[in-house]
């Protein structure tokens, strides 16, 4: 995902794992435990791409239900 800051363009500054229908970002992890840094990474992607919703998915959790964390960027219903 390219970004522009202070008049400078940075091509491919960030790499989103999966973008679903231009509305949902999926950030995929396979770690023993999700950290605050993982959540901040997804929130940064949401803010820079102006996307409303993202899912942080950890495939190392005991169950998939435990491994999904939903994050919202400035929620505004349509």
mmCIF file of N, CA and C in Angstrom, residues 1-4 8-14:
data_model
loop_
_atom_site.group_PDB
_atom_site.id
_atom_site.type_symbol
_atom_site.label_atom_id
_atom_site.label_comp_id
_atom_site.label_asym_id
_atom_site.label_seq_id
_atom_site.Cartn_x
_atom_site.Cartn_y
_atom_site.Cartn_z
ATOM 1 N N UNK A 1 0.841 -1.164 0.000
ATOM 2 C CA UNK A 1 0.000 0.000 0.000
ATOM 3 C C UNK A 1 0.895 1.239 0.000
ATOM 4 N N UNK A 2 0.829 2.044 -1.037
ATOM 5 C CA UNK A 2 1.617 3.277 -1.063
ATOM 6 C C UNK A 2 1.001 4.343 -0.155
ATOM 7 N N UNK A 3 1.841 5.204 0.400
ATOM 8 C CA UNK A 3 1.327 6.306 1.211
ATOM 9 C C UNK A 3 1.998 7.602 0.766
ATOM 10 N N UNK A 4 1.349 8.712 1.096
ATOM 11 C CA UNK A 4 1.913 10.024 0.836
ATOM 12 C C UNK A 4 1.925 10.793 2.141
ATOM 13 N N UNK A 8 5.576 13.853 0.112
ATOM 14 C CA UNK A 8 6.470 12.810 -0.407
ATOM 15 C C UNK A 8 5.686 11.515 -0.547
ATOM 16 N N UNK A 9 5.872 10.845 -1.672
ATOM 17 C CA UNK A 9 5.194 9.567 -1.917
ATOM 18 C C UNK A 9 6.142 8.418 -1.605
ATOM 19 N N UNK A 10 5.607 7.424 -0.920
ATOM 20 C CA UNK A 10 6.364 6.217 -0.577
ATOM 21 C C UNK A 10 5.616 5.021 -1.160
ATOM 22 N N UNK A 11 6.140 4.448 -2.222
ATOM 23 C CA UNK A 11 5.503 3.308 -2.862
ATOM 24 C C UNK A 11 5.701 2.038 -2.051
ATOM 25 N N UNK A 12 4.656 1.284 -1.924
ATOM 26 C CA UNK A 12 4.691 -0.004 -1.208
ATOM 27 C C UNK A 12 5.297 0.125 0.187
ATOM 28 N N UNK A 13 4.874 1.149 0.927
ATOM 29 C CA UNK A 13 5.384 1.375 2.281
ATOM 30 C C UNK A 13 4.877 0.312 3.250
ATOM 31 N N UNK A 14 3.636 -0.128 3.045
ATOM 32 C CA UNK A 14 3.031 -1.143 3.897
ATOM 33 C C UNK A 14 2.426 -2.227 3.024
#
